[in-house]
Coordinates of N, CA and C in Angstrom, one line a residue:
X1 N -8.8 -10.9 11.5 CA -8.6 -12.2 10.8 C -7.1 -12.5 10.8
X2 N -6.7 -13.6 11.3 CA -5.4 -14.1 11.3 C -5.2 -14.9 10.0
X3 N -4.1 -14.6 9.2 CA -4.0 -15.3 7.9 C -2.5 -15.5 7.6
X4 N -2.2 -16.3 6.7 CA -0.9 -16.5 6.0 C -1.2 -16.4 4.5
X5 N -0.4 -15.6 3.8 CA -0.7 -15.5 2.4 C -0.4 -16.8 1.7
X6 N 0.5 -17.6 2.2 CA 0.7 -19.0 1.6 C -0.5 -19.8 1.7
X7 N -1.2 -19.8 2.9 CA -2.4 -20.6 3.1 C -3.5 -20.1 2.3
X8 N -3.6 -18.7 2.1 CA -4.7 -18.2 1.3 C -4.5 -18.6 -0.2
X9 N -3.2 -18.6 -0.6 CA -3.0 -19.1 -2.0 C -3.4 -20.5 -2.2
X10 N -3.0 -21.4 -1.2 CA -3.3 -22.8 -1.3 C -4.8 -23.1 -1.3
X11 N -5.5 -22.3 -0.5 CA -7.0 -22.5 -0.3 C -7.8 -21.9 -1.5
X12 N -7.1 -21.1 -2.3 CA -7.8 -20.3 -3.3 C -7.2 -20.5 -4.7
X13 N -6.8 -21.7 -5.0 CA -6.1 -22.0 -6.3 C -7.0 -21.7 -7.5
X14 N -8.3 -21.9 -7.4 CA -9.2 -21.6 -8.5 C -9.3 -20.0 -8.7
X15 N -9.2 -19.3 -7.6 CA -9.2 -17.8 -7.8 C -7.9 -17.3 -8.4
X16 N -6.8 -18.0 -8.0 CA -5.5 -17.6 -8.7 C -5.6 -17.9 -10.2
X17 N -6.2 -19.0 -10.5 CA -6.3 -19.5 -11.9 C -7.2 -18.5 -12.7
X18 N -8.3 -18.1 -12.1 CA -9.2 -17.2 -12.9 C -8.9 -15.7 -12.8
X19 N -7.9 -15.4 -12.0 CA -7.5 -14.0 -11.9 C -8.2 -13.1 -10.8
X20 N -9.1 -13.7 -10.1 CA -9.8 -13.0 -9.1 C -9.0 -12.8 -7.8
X21 N -7.9 -13.6 -7.7 CA -6.8 -13.4 -6.7 C -5.5 -13.3 -7.4
X22 N -4.8 -12.3 -7.1 CA -3.5 -12.0 -7.7 C -2.4 -11.8 -6.7
X23 N -1.2 -12.0 -7.1 CA 0.0 -11.9 -6.2 C 0.9 -10.7 -6.8
X24 N 1.1 -9.7 -5.9 CA 2.1 -8.7 -6.4 C 3.5 -9.3 -6.5
X25 N 4.2 -8.7 -7.4 CA 5.6 -9.2 -7.6 C 6.4 -9.0 -6.3
X26 N 7.3 -9.9 -6.1 CA 8.1 -9.9 -4.8 C 9.2 -8.9 -4.9
X27 N 8.8 -7.6 -5.0 CA 9.8 -6.5 -5.1 C 9.7 -5.5 -3.9
X28 N 8.7 -5.8 -3.1 CA 8.4 -4.8 -2.0 C 9.2 -5.1 -0.7
X29 N 9.8 -4.1 -0.1 CA 10.5 -4.2 1.2 C 9.5 -3.9 2.3
X30 N 9.7 -4.4 3.4 CA 8.8 -4.2 4.6 C 9.4 -3.1 5.5
X31 N 8.5 -2.1 5.8 CA 8.7 -1.0 6.7 C 7.5 -1.0 7.6
X32 N 7.5 -0.2 8.7 CA 6.3 -0.2 9.5 C 6.4 -1.3 10.5
X33 N 5.6 -1.1 11.6 CA 5.6 -2.1 12.7 C 4.9 -3.4 12.4
X34 N 3.8 -3.3 11.7 CA 3.0 -4.5 11.3 C 3.7 -5.3 10.2
X35 N 4.0 -6.5 10.4 CA 4.4 -7.4 9.3 C 3.3 -7.8 8.5
X36 N 2.2 -8.1 9.1 CA 1.0 -8.6 8.4 C -0.2 -7.6 8.6
X37 N -0.9 -7.4 7.5 CA -2.0 -6.5 7.5 C -2.9 -6.8 6.4
X38 N -4.2 -6.4 6.5 CA -5.1 -6.6 5.4 C -6.2 -5.6 5.5
X39 N -7.0 -5.4 4.4 CA -8.1 -4.5 4.4 C -8.4 -4.2 2.9
X40 N -9.6 -3.5 2.8 CA -10.0 -3.1 1.4 C -9.0 -2.0 0.9
X41 N -8.8 -1.9 -0.4 CA -7.9 -1.0 -1.0 C -8.5 0.4 -1.2
X42 N -7.8 1.4 -0.9 CA -8.0 2.8 -1.4 C -6.9 3.1 -2.3
X43 N -7.1 3.6 -3.5 CA -6.0 3.7 -4.5 C -5.7 5.2 -4.8
X44 N -4.4 5.4 -5.2 CA -3.9 6.7 -5.7 C -2.9 6.4 -6.8
X45 N -3.0 7.3 -7.8 CA -2.0 7.3 -8.9 C -1.3 8.6 -8.8
X46 N 0.0 8.7 -8.5 CA 0.7 9.9 -8.4 C 2.1 9.7 -9.0
X47 N 2.8 10.8 -9.2 CA 4.2 10.7 -9.6 C 5.0 11.8 -9.0
X48 N 5.9 11.4 -8.1 CA 6.9 12.3 -7.4 C 6.2 13.5 -6.7
X49 N 4.9 13.3 -6.3 CA 4.1 14.3 -5.6 C 3.3 13.5 -4.6
X50 N 3.5 13.8 -3.3 CA 2.7 13.1 -2.3 C 1.6 13.9 -1.7
X51 N 1.1 14.9 -2.3 CA 0.0 15.8 -1.8 C -1.2 14.9 -1.6
X52 N -1.6 14.0 -2.5 CA -2.8 13.2 -2.3 C -2.6 12.1 -1.3
X53 N -1.3 11.7 -1.1 CA -1.0 10.7 -0.1 C -1.3 11.3 1.3
X54 N -0.8 12.5 1.5 CA -1.1 13.2 2.8 C -2.6 13.4 3.0
X55 N -3.3 13.9 2.0 CA -4.7 14.1 2.1 C -5.4 12.8 2.5
X56 N -5.0 11.7 1.9 CA -5.6 10.4 2.2 C -5.4 10.0 3.6
X57 N -4.1 10.0 4.1 CA -3.9 9.6 5.5 C -4.4 10.5 6.5
X58 N -4.7 11.7 6.2 CA -5.3 12.7 7.1 C -6.8 12.4 7.3
X59 N -7.4 11.5 6.4 CA -8.8 11.2 6.5 C -8.9 9.8 7.2
X60 N -10.1 9.5 7.7 CA -10.3 8.2 8.3 C -10.0 7.0 7.4
X61 N -9.1 6.1 7.9 CA -8.7 4.9 7.1 C -9.7 3.8 7.3
X62 N -10.3 3.7 8.4 CA -11.3 2.6 8.6 C -10.8 1.2 8.3
X63 N -9.5 1.0 8.6 CA -9.0 -0.3 8.4 C -8.6 -0.6 6.9
X64 N -8.6 0.4 6.1 CA -8.2 0.2 4.7 C -6.7 0.2 4.5
X65 N -6.3 -0.2 3.3 CA -4.9 -0.2 2.9 C -4.8 0.8 1.7
X66 N -3.9 1.8 1.9 CA -3.7 2.8 0.9 C -2.7 2.2 -0.1
X67 N -3.1 2.0 -1.4 CA -2.2 1.5 -2.4 C -1.9 2.7 -3.3
X68 N -0.6 3.0 -3.4 CA -0.1 4.2 -4.1 C 0.8 3.7 -5.3
X69 N 0.3 4.0 -6.5 CA 1.1 3.8 -7.6 C 1.9 5.1 -7.9
X70 N 3.1 5.0 -7.5 CA 4.0 6.1 -7.7 C 4.9 6.0 -8.9
X71 N 4.4 5.1 -9.8 CA 5.1 5.0 -11.1 C 6.5 4.3 -11.0
X72 N 6.7 3.7 -9.8 CA 8.0 3.0 -9.5 C 9.2 4.0 -9.4
X73 N 8.9 5.3 -9.2 CA 10.0 6.2 -9.1 C 10.9 6.0 -7.9
X74 N 12.2 6.0 -8.1 CA 13.1 5.9 -7.0 C 13.9 7.2 -6.8
X75 N 13.3 8.3 -7.3 CA 14.0 9.6 -7.2 C 13.5 10.5 -6.0
X76 N 12.5 10.1 -5.3 CA 12.1 10.8 -4.1 C 11.1 9.9 -3.3
X77 N 10.9 10.2 -2.0 CA 10.0 9.4 -1.2 C 8.5 10.0 -1.2
X78 N 7.6 9.1 -1.2 CA 6.2 9.5 -1.2 C 5.5 9.4 0.2
X79 N 6.2 8.6 1.1 CA 5.7 8.5 2.5 C 6.9 8.6 3.4
X80 N 6.7 9.3 4.5 CA 7.8 9.4 5.5 C 7.2 9.2 6.9
X81 N 7.9 9.5 7.9 CA 7.5 9.3 9.3 C 6.3 10.0 9.7
X82 N 6.2 11.3 9.2 CA 5.0 12.1 9.6 C 3.7 11.5 9.0
X83 N 3.8 11.0 7.8 CA 2.6 10.4 7.2 C 2.3 9.1 7.8
X84 N 3.3 8.3 8.2 CA 3.1 7.1 8.9 C 2.4 7.3 10.2
X85 N 2.7 8.3 11.0 CA 2.1 8.7 12.2 C 0.6 9.0 11.9
X86 N 0.4 9.8 10.9 CA -1.0 10.2 10.5 C -1.8 9.0 10.2
X87 N -1.2 8.1 9.4 CA -2.0 6.9 8.9 C -2.3 6.0 10.1
X88 N -1.4 5.9 11.1 CA -1.7 5.1 12.3 C -2.8 5.8 13.1
X89 N -2.7 7.1 13.3 CA -3.7 7.8 14.1 C -5.1 7.7 13.5
X90 N -5.1 7.7 12.2 CA -6.4 7.8 11.5 C -7.0 6.4 11.1
X91 N -6.3 5.3 11.6 CA -6.9 4.0 11.4 C -6.7 3.3 10.1
X92 N -5.6 3.6 9.4 CA -5.2 2.9 8.2 C -4.5 1.6 8.6
X93 N -4.8 0.5 7.9 CA -4.1 -0.8 8.2 C -2.7 -0.8 7.6
X94 N -2.5 -0.2 6.5 CA -1.2 -0.2 5.8 C -1.2 0.7 4.6
X95 N 0.0 0.8 4.1 CA 0.3 1.6 2.9 C 1.3 0.8 2.0
X96 N 0.9 0.6 0.7 CA 1.8 0.0 -0.2 C 2.2 1.0 -1.3
X97 N 3.5 1.2 -1.5 CA 3.9 2.2 -2.4 C 4.8 1.6 -3.5
X98 N 4.3 1.9 -4.7 CA 5.1 1.5 -5.9 C 6.0 2.7 -6.1
X99 N 7.1 2.8 -5.3 CA 8.0 3.9 -5.2 C 8.8 3.8 -3.9
X100 N 9.2 5.0 -3.4 CA 10.1 5.0 -2.3 C 9.4 5.6 -1.0
X101 N 10.0 5.3 0.1 CA 9.6 5.9 1.4 C 10.9 6.4 2.1
X102 N 10.7 7.2 3.2 CA 11.9 7.6 3.9 C 11.5 7.6 5.4
X103 N 12.5 8.0 6.2 CA 12.3 8.0 7.7 C 12.1 6.6 8.2
X104 N 12.9 5.6 7.8 CA 12.7 4.2 8.1 C 12.6 4.0 9.6
X105 N 13.4 4.7 10.4 CA 13.3 4.4 11.9 C 12.0 4.9 12.4
X106 N 11.4 6.0 11.9 CA 10.1 6.5 12.3 C 9.0 5.6 11.9
X107 N 9.1 5.1 10.6 CA 8.1 4.2 10.1 C 8.1 2.9 10.9
X108 N 9.3 2.4 11.3 CA 9.4 1.1 12.0 C 8.6 1.1 13.3
X109 N 8.3 2.2 13.9 CA 7.5 2.3 15.2 C 6.1 2.6 15.0
X110 N 5.6 2.9 13.7 CA 4.2 3.2 13.4 C 3.5 1.9 13.4
X111 N 2.4 1.8 14.1 CA 1.6 0.5 14.1 C 0.7 0.4 12.9
X112 N 1.4 0.3 11.7 CA 0.7 0.1 10.4 C 1.7 -0.8 9.6
X113 N 1.2 -1.4 8.6 CA 2.1 -2.1 7.6 C 2.5 -1.1 6.5
X114 N 3.8 -1.2 6.1 CA 4.2 -0.3 5.0 C 5.1 -1.2 4.1
X115 N 4.8 -1.2 2.9 CA 5.6 -1.8 1.8 C 6.0 -0.8 0.8
X116 N 7.2 -0.9 0.3 CA 7.7 0.0 -0.7 C 8.8 -0.6 -1.4
X117 N 9.2 0.0 -2.6 CA 10.3 -0.6 -3.3 C 11.7 -0.3 -2.7
X118 N 11.8 0.9 -2.1 CA 13.1 1.4 -1.6 C 13.0 2.5 -0.7
X119 N 14.1 2.9 -0.1 CA 14.2 4.1 0.7 C 14.9 5.2 -0.1
X120 N 14.5 6.4 0.2 CA 15.1 7.6 -0.5 C 15.0 8.7 0.5
X121 N 16.0 9.5 0.7 CA 16.0 10.5 1.8 C 15.3 11.8 1.3
X122 N 15.1 12.0 0.0 CA 14.5 13.3 -0.5 C 13.0 13.2 -0.5
X123 N 12.4 14.3 0.0 CA 10.9 14.4 -0.1 C 10.4 14.7 -1.5
X124 N 9.2 14.5 -1.7 CA 8.6 14.7 -3.0 C 8.1 16.1 -3.1
X125 N 7.7 16.4 -4.3 CA 7.1 17.8 -4.6 C 5.7 17.8 -4.1
X126 N 5.1 19.0 -4.0 CA 3.7 19.1 -3.6 C 3.0 20.0 -4.7
X127 N 2.4 19.3 -5.6 CA 1.7 20.0 -6.7 C 0.2 19.7 -6.8
X128 N -0.2 18.8 -5.9 CA -1.6 18.4 -5.9 C -2.0 17.7 -7.2
X129 N -1.1 17.0 -7.8 CA -1.4 16.3 -9.1 C -1.5 14.8 -8.8
X130 N -2.5 14.2 -9.4 CA -2.7 12.7 -9.2 C -4.2 12.4 -9.4
X131 N -4.4 11.1 -9.2 CA -5.8 10.6 -9.3 C -6.1 9.7 -8.1
X132 N -7.4 9.9 -7.6 CA -7.9 9.1 -6.5 C -8.8 8.0 -7.0
X133 N -8.8 6.9 -6.3 CA -9.8 5.8 -6.5 C -9.9 5.4 -7.9
X134 N -8.8 5.1 -8.5 CA -8.7 4.6 -9.9 C -8.0 3.2 -9.9
X135 N -8.2 2.4 -10.9 CA -7.4 1.2 -11.0 C -5.9 1.6 -11.2
X136 N -5.1 0.9 -10.4 CA -3.6 1.2 -10.5 C -2.9 -0.1 -10.9
X137 N -1.9 0.1 -11.7 CA -1.0 -1.1 -12.1 C 0.2 -1.1 -11.2
X138 N 0.1 -2.0 -10.2 CA 1.3 -2.2 -9.3 C 2.1 -3.3 -9.9
X139 N 3.4 -3.5 -9.5 CA 4.2 -4.6 -10.0 C 3.5 -5.9 -9.8
X140 N 3.1 -6.6 -10.9 CA 2.5 -7.9 -10.8 C 1.0 -8.0 -10.9
X141 N 0.3 -6.9 -10.7 CA -1.2 -7.0 -10.7 C -1.8 -5.6 -10.7
X142 N -3.0 -5.6 -11.2 CA -3.9 -4.4 -11.1 C -4.6 -4.4 -9.8
X143 N -4.7 -3.2 -9.2 CA -5.4 -3.1 -7.9 C -6.5 -2.1 -8.2
X144 N -7.8 -2.5 -7.9 CA -8.9 -1.6 -8.0 C -9.4 -1.1 -6.6
X145 N -10.0 0.1 -6.5 CA -10.6 0.5 -5.3 C -11.5 -0.6 -4.7
X146 N -11.4 -0.9 -3.5 CA -12.3 -2.0 -2.9 C -11.8 -3.4 -2.9
X147 N -10.8 -3.6 -3.8 CA -10.1 -5.0 -3.8 C -9.6 -5.2 -2.4
X148 N -9.5 -6.4 -2.0 CA -8.9 -6.8 -0.6 C -7.4 -7.0 -0.8
X149 N -6.7 -6.4 0.1 CA -5.2 -6.6 0.2 C -4.9 -7.5 1.4
X150 N -4.0 -8.4 1.2 CA -3.5 -9.3 2.3 C -2.0 -9.3 2.2
X151 N -1.3 -8.8 3.2 CA 0.2 -8.7 3.1 C 0.8 -9.4 4.4
X152 N 1.8 -10.1 4.2 CA 2.6 -10.7 5.3 C 4.0 -10.8 4.9
X153 N 4.8 -11.5 5.7 CA 6.2 -11.6 5.4 C 6.5 -12.4 4.0
X154 N 5.5 -13.2 3.6 CA 5.7 -14.0 2.4 C 5.3 -13.3 1.1
X155 N 4.5 -12.2 1.2 CA 4.1 -11.5 0.0 C 2.8 -10.7 0.2
X156 N 2.3 -10.2 -0.9 CA 1.1 -9.4 -1.0 C 0.1 -9.9 -2.0
X157 N -1.1 -10.1 -1.5 CA -2.2 -10.7 -2.4 C -3.2 -9.6 -2.6
X158 N -3.8 -9.6 -3.8 CA -4.9 -8.7 -4.1 C -6.1 -9.6 -4.5
X159 N -7.2 -9.5 -3.8 CA -8.4 -10.3 -4.1 C -9.5 -9.4 -4.5
X160 N -10.3 -9.8 -5.5 CA -11.5 -9.0 -5.9 C -12.5 -8.9 -4.8
X161 N -12.6 -9.8 -3.9 CA -13.5 -9.7 -2.8 C -12.8 -10.3 -1.5
X162 N -13.4 -10.1 -0.4 CA -12.8 -10.5 0.9 C -12.7 -12.1 0.9
X163 N -11.6 -12.6 1.3 CA -11.4 -14.0 1.4 C -11.8 -14.6 2.8
X164 N -12.3 -15.7 2.8 CA -12.7 -16.4 4.0 C -11.4 -17.1 4.5
X165 N -11.1 -16.8 5.8 CA -9.8 -17.3 6.4 C -9.9 -18.6 7.1

């Protein structure tokens, strides 16, 4: 599906009004080769530990978008070049991180979409702590497993169900 988030907002004003379509806050920077991507959300809630992120991208993505609530931490990266390569290889459409990523040059050539708050050169800890497939509070909106994510150069949308384009 080819889409523009601006057109989706214009065509779905009633969904915006009733909350079944939400817009993430404009705080995310673009990394990754794909500027635009969409798919159903898989969610993780972690903090300065990317063990579950690695586990997720090692599994089949099936066109989904991995939405990682990293608590907004800017003290270490939750995704780097190796995980970007794994996500591309395993069919993930994109990754959105409420936190930091690293290896920007490596992520830029991965054929996935990546959004994050910032870059940070330090890797995260590995303690296997976090939650999978839970509602996560991202900047501007709650994302639930199975919500549809639409991201392009103008922003990121979260829809309760797939939008017709």
